[in-house]
Short mmCIF file of C-alpha atoms in Angstrom, two decimals:
data_model
loop_
_atom_site.label_atom_id
_atom_site.label_comp_id
_atom_site.label_asym_id
_atom_site.label_seq_id
_atom_site.Cartn_x
_atom_site.Cartn_y
_atom_site.Cartn_z
CA UNK A 192 2.25 -24.30 -26.51
CA UNK A 193 4.02 -21.42 -28.24
CA UNK A 194 0.71 -20.37 -29.76
CA UNK A 195 -0.86 -20.15 -26.29
CA UNK A 196 2.02 -18.00 -25.08
CA UNK A 197 2.74 -15.64 -27.96
CA UNK A 198 -0.34 -15.58 -30.19
CA UNK A 199 -3.60 -16.58 -28.49
CA UNK A 200 -3.51 -14.03 -25.62
CA UNK A 201 -2.97 -11.07 -27.95
CA UNK A 202 -5.59 -12.37 -30.36
CA UNK A 203 -8.08 -12.44 -27.47
CA UNK A 204 -7.19 -8.85 -26.57
CA UNK A 205 -7.89 -7.73 -30.14
CA UNK A 206 -11.08 -9.76 -30.46
CA UNK A 207 -12.56 -8.53 -27.15
CA UNK A 208 -11.17 -5.06 -26.40
CA UNK A 209 -14.01 -4.35 -23.95
CA UNK A 210 -12.94 -7.35 -21.84
CA UNK A 211 -9.33 -6.14 -22.00
CA UNK A 212 -10.50 -2.76 -20.67
CA UNK A 213 -12.33 -4.53 -17.83
CA UNK A 214 -9.20 -6.46 -16.92
CA UNK A 215 -7.06 -3.31 -17.02
CA UNK A 216 -9.57 -1.39 -14.89
CA UNK A 217 -9.65 -4.06 -12.20
CA UNK A 218 -5.87 -4.22 -12.25
CA UNK A 219 -5.67 -0.42 -12.00
CA UNK A 220 -7.87 -0.40 -8.89
CA UNK A 221 -5.75 -3.07 -7.21
CA UNK A 222 -2.58 -1.25 -8.28
CA UNK A 223 -3.75 2.03 -6.77
CA UNK A 224 -4.29 0.32 -3.42
CA UNK A 225 -0.92 -1.45 -3.64
CA UNK A 226 0.67 1.94 -4.26
CA UNK A 227 -0.98 3.44 -1.19
CA UNK A 228 0.35 0.72 1.09
CA UNK A 229 3.81 0.99 -0.50
CA UNK A 230 3.81 4.74 0.20
CA UNK A 231 3.50 4.00 3.91
CA UNK A 232 6.58 1.77 3.72
CA UNK A 233 8.54 4.35 1.72
CA UNK A 234 7.78 7.31 3.98
CA UNK A 235 8.89 5.50 7.13
CA UNK A 236 11.99 4.06 5.48
CA UNK A 237 13.09 7.42 4.03
CA UNK A 238 12.79 9.19 7.37
CA UNK A 239 14.20 6.53 9.68
CA UNK A 240 15.85 3.80 7.59
CA UNK A 241 13.38 1.38 9.21
CA UNK A 242 11.60 -1.18 7.07
CA UNK A 243 8.18 -1.12 8.74
CA UNK A 244 6.99 -4.70 8.69
CA UNK A 245 3.92 -3.54 10.66
CA UNK A 246 2.43 -1.54 7.77
CA UNK A 247 0.25 -4.47 6.72
CA UNK A 248 -1.28 -5.02 10.16
CA UNK A 249 -1.77 -1.25 10.50
CA UNK A 250 -4.19 -1.49 7.55
CA UNK A 251 -6.13 -4.22 9.36
CA UNK A 252 -6.00 -2.51 12.76
CA UNK A 253 -7.25 0.81 11.37
CA UNK A 254 -10.15 -0.85 9.54
CA UNK A 255 -11.09 -2.96 12.58
CA UNK A 256 -10.98 0.09 14.84
CA UNK A 257 -13.31 1.99 12.51
CA UNK A 258 -15.82 -0.86 12.30
CA UNK A 259 -15.51 -1.62 16.01
CA UNK A 260 -16.25 1.97 17.03
CA UNK A 261 -19.30 2.03 14.77
CA UNK A 262 -20.54 -1.23 16.30
CA UNK A 263 -20.37 0.51 19.69
CA UNK A 264 -22.86 3.06 18.44
CA UNK A 265 -20.50 5.82 17.35
CA UNK A 266 -21.64 7.58 14.12
CA UNK A 267 -19.64 6.64 11.04
CA UNK A 268 -17.73 9.86 10.41
CA UNK A 269 -17.07 10.42 14.11
CA UNK A 270 -15.66 6.88 14.08
CA UNK A 271 -13.30 7.96 11.29
CA UNK A 272 -12.07 10.91 13.35
CA UNK A 273 -11.63 8.74 16.45
CA UNK A 274 -9.78 6.12 14.39
CA UNK A 275 -7.39 8.80 13.18
CA UNK A 276 -6.87 9.70 16.83
CA UNK A 277 -6.08 6.06 17.60
CA UNK A 278 -3.55 5.93 14.76
CA UNK A 279 -1.94 9.13 16.05
CA UNK A 280 -1.76 7.59 19.51
CA UNK A 281 -0.16 4.51 17.96
CA UNK A 282 2.42 6.70 16.20
CA UNK A 283 3.33 8.49 19.45
CA UNK A 284 3.52 5.19 21.36
CA UNK A 285 5.73 3.54 18.74
CA UNK A 286 8.10 6.53 18.72
CA UNK A 287 8.42 6.79 22.50
CA UNK A 288 8.28 3.13 23.54
CA UNK A 289 9.97 1.40 20.60
CA UNK A 290 11.98 3.73 18.38
CA UNK A 291 13.43 6.26 20.80
CA UNK A 292 15.15 3.66 23.02
CA UNK A 293 16.58 1.97 19.92
CA UNK A 294 18.17 5.05 18.32
CA UNK A 295 21.61 4.13 17.01
CA UNK A 296 20.94 0.39 17.04
CA UNK A 297 21.64 -1.74 13.93
CA UNK A 298 18.95 -1.75 11.24
CA UNK A 299 18.13 -5.41 11.89
CA UNK A 300 17.19 -4.57 15.50
CA UNK A 301 14.78 -1.89 14.34
CA UNK A 302 13.32 -4.26 11.75
CA UNK A 303 12.79 -6.91 14.43
CA UNK A 304 11.09 -4.26 16.56
CA UNK A 305 8.51 -3.67 13.81
CA UNK A 306 7.86 -7.42 13.72
CA UNK A 307 7.20 -7.16 17.44
CA UNK A 308 4.77 -4.30 16.79
CA UNK A 309 3.03 -6.49 14.21
CA UNK A 310 2.59 -9.40 16.61
CA UNK A 311 1.37 -7.08 19.36
CA UNK A 312 -1.24 -5.45 17.11
CA UNK A 313 -2.45 -8.87 15.94
CA UNK A 314 -2.90 -10.11 19.49
CA UNK A 315 -4.35 -6.84 20.79
CA UNK A 316 -6.70 -6.59 17.81
CA UNK A 317 -7.99 -10.13 18.30
CA UNK A 318 -8.63 -9.45 22.01
CA UNK A 319 -10.51 -6.21 21.34
CA UNK A 320 -12.30 -6.93 18.06
CA UNK A 321 -12.29 -10.73 17.77
CA UNK A 322 -11.05 -12.76 14.85
CA UNK A 323 -14.20 -13.05 12.76
CA UNK A 324 -14.78 -11.30 9.44
CA UNK A 325 -16.61 -7.96 9.64
CA UNK A 326 -18.41 -5.83 7.08
CA UNK A 327 -17.01 -2.41 6.26
CA UNK A 328 -19.46 0.42 6.99
CA UNK A 329 -19.58 1.38 3.34
CA UNK A 330 -23.08 2.83 3.12
CA UNK A 331 -22.78 4.58 6.48
CA UNK A 332 -19.72 6.46 5.16
CA UNK A 333 -21.68 7.52 2.09
CA UNK A 334 -19.61 5.42 -0.30
CA UNK A 335 -21.77 4.56 -3.35
CA UNK A 336 -22.32 0.86 -3.99
CA UNK A 337 -23.84 0.74 -7.48
CA UNK A 338 -22.07 0.55 -10.82
CA UNK A 339 -21.72 2.22 -14.20
CA UNK A 340 -22.32 0.07 -17.25
CA UNK A 341 -20.55 1.24 -20.41
CA UNK A 342 -20.54 -0.28 -23.88
CA UNK A 343 -17.15 0.39 -25.49
CA UNK A 344 -16.54 -1.23 -28.89
CA UNK A 345 -20.07 -2.64 -28.70
CA UNK A 346 -19.14 -4.72 -25.65
CA UNK A 347 -19.60 -4.35 -21.90
CA UNK A 348 -17.55 -2.53 -19.25
CA UNK A 349 -18.71 -2.45 -15.62
CA UNK A 350 -17.23 0.12 -13.27
CA UNK A 351 -18.14 -0.40 -9.62
CA UNK A 352 -18.82 2.84 -7.75
CA UNK A 353 -16.74 1.55 -4.84
CA UNK A 354 -13.74 1.11 -7.15
CA UNK A 355 -14.18 4.56 -8.70
CA UNK A 356 -14.37 6.10 -5.23
CA UNK A 357 -11.23 4.24 -4.14
CA UNK A 358 -9.28 5.50 -7.15
CA UNK A 359 -10.46 9.10 -6.74
CA UNK A 360 -9.73 9.17 -3.00
CA UNK A 361 -6.31 7.57 -3.57
CA UNK A 362 -5.41 10.16 -6.20
CA UNK A 363 -6.50 12.99 -3.89
CA UNK A 364 -4.55 11.51 -0.98
CA UNK A 365 -1.36 11.08 -3.02
CA UNK A 366 -1.72 14.62 -4.40
CA UNK A 367 -2.16 16.03 -0.88
CA UNK A 368 0.83 14.03 0.33
CA UNK A 369 3.07 15.29 -2.48
CA UNK A 370 1.99 18.89 -1.82
CA UNK A 371 2.69 18.40 1.88
CA UNK A 372 6.15 16.97 1.23
CA UNK A 373 7.12 19.68 -1.25
CA UNK A 374 5.37 22.82 0.02
CA UNK A 375 5.34 22.65 3.82
CA UNK A 376 8.11 23.09 6.38
CA UNK A 377 7.53 19.70 7.98
CA UNK A 378 7.28 18.03 4.58
CA UNK A 379 10.67 19.43 3.61
CA UNK A 380 12.04 18.25 6.95
CA UNK A 381 10.90 14.70 6.16
CA UNK A 382 12.57 14.88 2.75
CA UNK A 383 15.77 16.34 4.25
CA UNK A 384 15.93 13.58 6.83
CA UNK A 385 15.52 11.03 4.06
CA UNK A 386 18.28 12.57 1.95
CA UNK A 387 20.88 13.00 4.70
CA UNK A 388 20.19 12.09 8.33
CA UNK A 389 23.27 13.74 9.81
CA UNK A 390 22.93 16.98 7.87
CA UNK A 391 19.22 17.23 8.75
CA UNK A 392 19.89 16.68 12.46
CA UNK A 393 22.72 19.24 12.42
CA UNK A 394 20.34 22.03 11.33
CA UNK A 395 17.90 21.32 14.14
CA UNK A 396 15.32 18.99 12.58
CA UNK A 397 13.69 16.97 15.37
CA UNK A 398 14.03 13.27 14.70
CA UNK A 399 11.29 12.39 17.19
CA UNK A 400 8.77 14.82 15.70
CA UNK A 401 9.39 13.58 12.18
CA UNK A 402 9.06 9.96 13.26
CA UNK A 403 5.70 10.60 14.92
CA UNK A 404 4.53 12.49 11.83
CA UNK A 405 5.51 9.85 9.28
CA UNK A 406 4.03 7.02 11.35
CA UNK A 407 0.81 9.03 11.65
CA UNK A 408 0.77 9.64 7.88
CA UNK A 409 1.33 5.90 7.41
CA UNK A 410 -1.65 5.40 9.73
CA UNK A 411 -3.83 7.68 7.61
CA UNK A 412 -2.80 5.76 4.50
CA UNK A 413 -3.55 2.50 6.34
CA UNK A 414 -7.07 3.71 7.24
CA UNK A 415 -7.89 4.79 3.68
CA UNK A 416 -6.54 1.51 2.31
CA UNK A 417 -8.42 -0.49 4.94
CA UNK A 418 -11.70 1.21 4.03
CA UNK A 419 -11.14 0.59 0.32
CA UNK A 420 -10.09 -3.06 0.65
CA UNK A 421 -12.66 -3.69 3.37
CA UNK A 422 -15.44 -2.40 1.12
CA UNK A 423 -14.44 -4.96 -1.50
CA UNK A 424 -13.53 -8.01 0.58
CA UNK A 425 -14.68 -7.43 4.16
CA UNK A 426 -12.54 -6.61 7.20
CA UNK A 427 -10.47 -9.37 8.75
CA UNK A 428 -6.88 -10.23 9.52
CA UNK A 429 -6.66 -11.74 6.03
CA UNK A 430 -6.26 -8.15 4.76
CA UNK A 431 -2.72 -8.25 6.13
CA UNK A 432 -1.78 -10.77 3.44
CA UNK A 433 -3.15 -8.47 0.74
CA UNK A 434 -1.22 -5.58 2.25
CA UNK A 435 2.06 -7.46 1.86
CA UNK A 436 1.56 -7.32 -1.91
CA UNK A 437 3.22 -3.93 -1.45
CA UNK A 438 6.54 -5.73 -0.90
CA UNK A 439 7.11 -6.57 -4.58
CA UNK A 440 5.97 -3.02 -5.37
CA UNK A 441 8.84 -1.76 -3.22
CA UNK A 442 11.29 -4.15 -4.85
CA UNK A 443 10.13 -3.06 -8.29
CA UNK A 444 9.94 0.69 -7.69
CA UNK A 445 12.71 1.17 -5.16
CA UNK A 446 12.52 1.34 -1.38
CA UNK A 447 13.13 5.10 -1.18
CA UNK A 448 11.18 6.32 -4.21
CA UNK A 449 7.70 7.78 -3.86
CA UNK A 450 7.42 7.82 -7.65
CA UNK A 451 8.51 4.19 -7.72
CA UNK A 452 5.86 3.23 -5.17
CA UNK A 453 3.12 4.82 -7.28
CA UNK A 454 4.24 3.55 -10.69
CA UNK A 455 5.34 0.17 -9.34
CA UNK A 456 1.95 -0.40 -7.73
CA UNK A 457 0.08 0.45 -10.92
CA UNK A 458 2.37 -1.77 -13.00
CA UNK A 459 2.01 -4.77 -10.72
CA UNK A 460 -1.74 -4.33 -10.35
CA UNK A 461 -2.40 -4.32 -14.09
CA UNK A 462 0.27 -6.83 -15.13
CA UNK A 463 -0.72 -9.46 -12.56
CA UNK A 464 -4.37 -9.18 -13.60
CA UNK A 465 -3.52 -9.49 -17.30
CA UNK A 466 -1.19 -12.42 -16.66
CA UNK A 467 -3.86 -14.19 -14.59
CA UNK A 468 -6.55 -13.82 -17.27
CA UNK A 469 -4.60 -14.32 -20.50
CA UNK A 470 -1.71 -16.60 -19.48
CA UNK A 471 -2.15 -17.91 -15.95
CA UNK A 472 -5.59 -19.44 -16.39
CA UNK A 473 -5.09 -21.17 -19.76
CA UNK A 474 -1.52 -22.34 -19.11
CA UNK A 475 -1.17 -22.76 -15.34
CA UNK A 476 -4.68 -23.34 -14.09
CA UNK A 477 -5.08 -19.92 -12.49
CA UNK A 478 -4.22 -18.52 -9.05
CA UNK A 479 -1.13 -16.79 -10.43
CA UNK A 480 -2.00 -13.48 -8.73
CA UNK A 481 -0.64 -14.88 -5.47
CA UNK A 482 2.92 -15.15 -6.81
CA UNK A 483 3.26 -13.27 -10.12
CA UNK A 484 4.20 -9.93 -8.50
CA UNK A 485 7.04 -11.54 -6.53
CA UNK A 486 8.47 -13.28 -9.60
CA UNK A 487 8.30 -10.04 -11.59
CA UNK A 488 10.05 -8.11 -8.82
CA UNK A 489 12.73 -10.81 -8.55
CA UNK A 490 13.44 -10.59 -12.28
CA UNK A 491 13.80 -6.79 -12.02
CA UNK A 492 16.14 -7.13 -9.02
CA UNK A 493 18.41 -9.46 -10.97
CA UNK A 494 19.14 -6.68 -13.46
CA UNK A 495 18.57 -3.59 -11.30
CA UNK A 496 19.01 -4.36 -7.57
CA UNK A 497 17.95 -0.87 -6.46
CA UNK A 498 14.62 -1.13 -8.33
CA UNK A 499 13.48 0.80 -11.37
CA UNK A 500 13.41 4.16 -9.60
CA UNK A 501 15.85 3.62 -6.74
CA UNK A 502 19.20 5.36 -6.62
CA UNK A 503 22.31 3.28 -7.14
CA UNK A 504 24.57 3.53 -4.10
CA UNK A 505 28.27 3.80 -4.84
CA UNK A 506 30.60 3.27 -1.90
CA UNK A 507 34.21 4.37 -2.04
CA UNK A 508 36.68 2.09 -0.31
#
C-alpha cells in the first residue's frame, strides 16, 4: 500500500514523462476554465459583498442563448453579439429588480436572492431552449477542431486545437480584465468599491453603475466559459455542475483575490487530474475528480481560513 502511495506514482512519472505532460496539459486546460468562472464570483463579491450563486447557471444560460440564436438562423458571430446583449440585459434586470430593492439587507438575504435568480434562469432556460443536450457551434465560430501531435522524450503528446484556443482566449480575457481594472476609471471604481464600500460611495462612485458593470463582465466570462466547455462536452444544464467546481477554487485562493482565483484554478485543475491518474485510479477505483478539489480546499481552510491569497480580517473589540 505504501509503495502505491509514495513510490509507484512517481516512478510512473519518471518512466513516462510524455504521459505526465499530457496529464498536466489536460489539467491546465480545466484549471484555466475553473479560473475564469471563479473570476466571475470574485468580481461580484468584491464590488457588492454578494456571493453570486447564479454564476454557474449564467455559464449555461449564455451558451444556450448562443446556440439557440444560431438555431433560429442568426449567423454565428452576430449570435455572439446578441448573446452579449442578452447578458447585459440580464445584468441591468438583476440590478434593478433584485439588488437595488435589497440594498442594506443582510448578506444572507442577498445570497438567497442569487439562488432565486438561479432557479429562475433554469426554469426560463428550459422553457425557451428545452432540456436536451445541444452541440456548441464550434466550427461556425471558426474554432479549430484538429490537434497537434508532438513527440517529447520519444513519446506522444496530443494537444487539441479547441483546448489551445480556450487557453489563449482565457489568457487574453484575463489580461484585458486586469488592464481594465487597473488602467480605467471604471475599473478603479470597482476596485475602490471592493476595498472600502463607504469610502467609495462618499466620493461619488455609483453603486448601481458598478453593479451593472460587474454583472455584465461576469456575463462575458460566462459566455466565454460556456463556449469553451460546450465545445468539449456539449451544451446542457449539466454544465452548471462543472461550473460549481469554481467553489473550491474560491476557498483555496480566497473569495476576494483575483490572483487567488487564477492560481487556485490552475492548481486545482492540474492537481485533481494528477491525483485521478496516479493515485485515484489505482487506489480508489477512479472518479476522484468529482470530490478531490473540495477535499483539498477543506484541508487548506483548516490551516488558512481566508484562503491562500485572501486577507486575514482582524476585528477589534
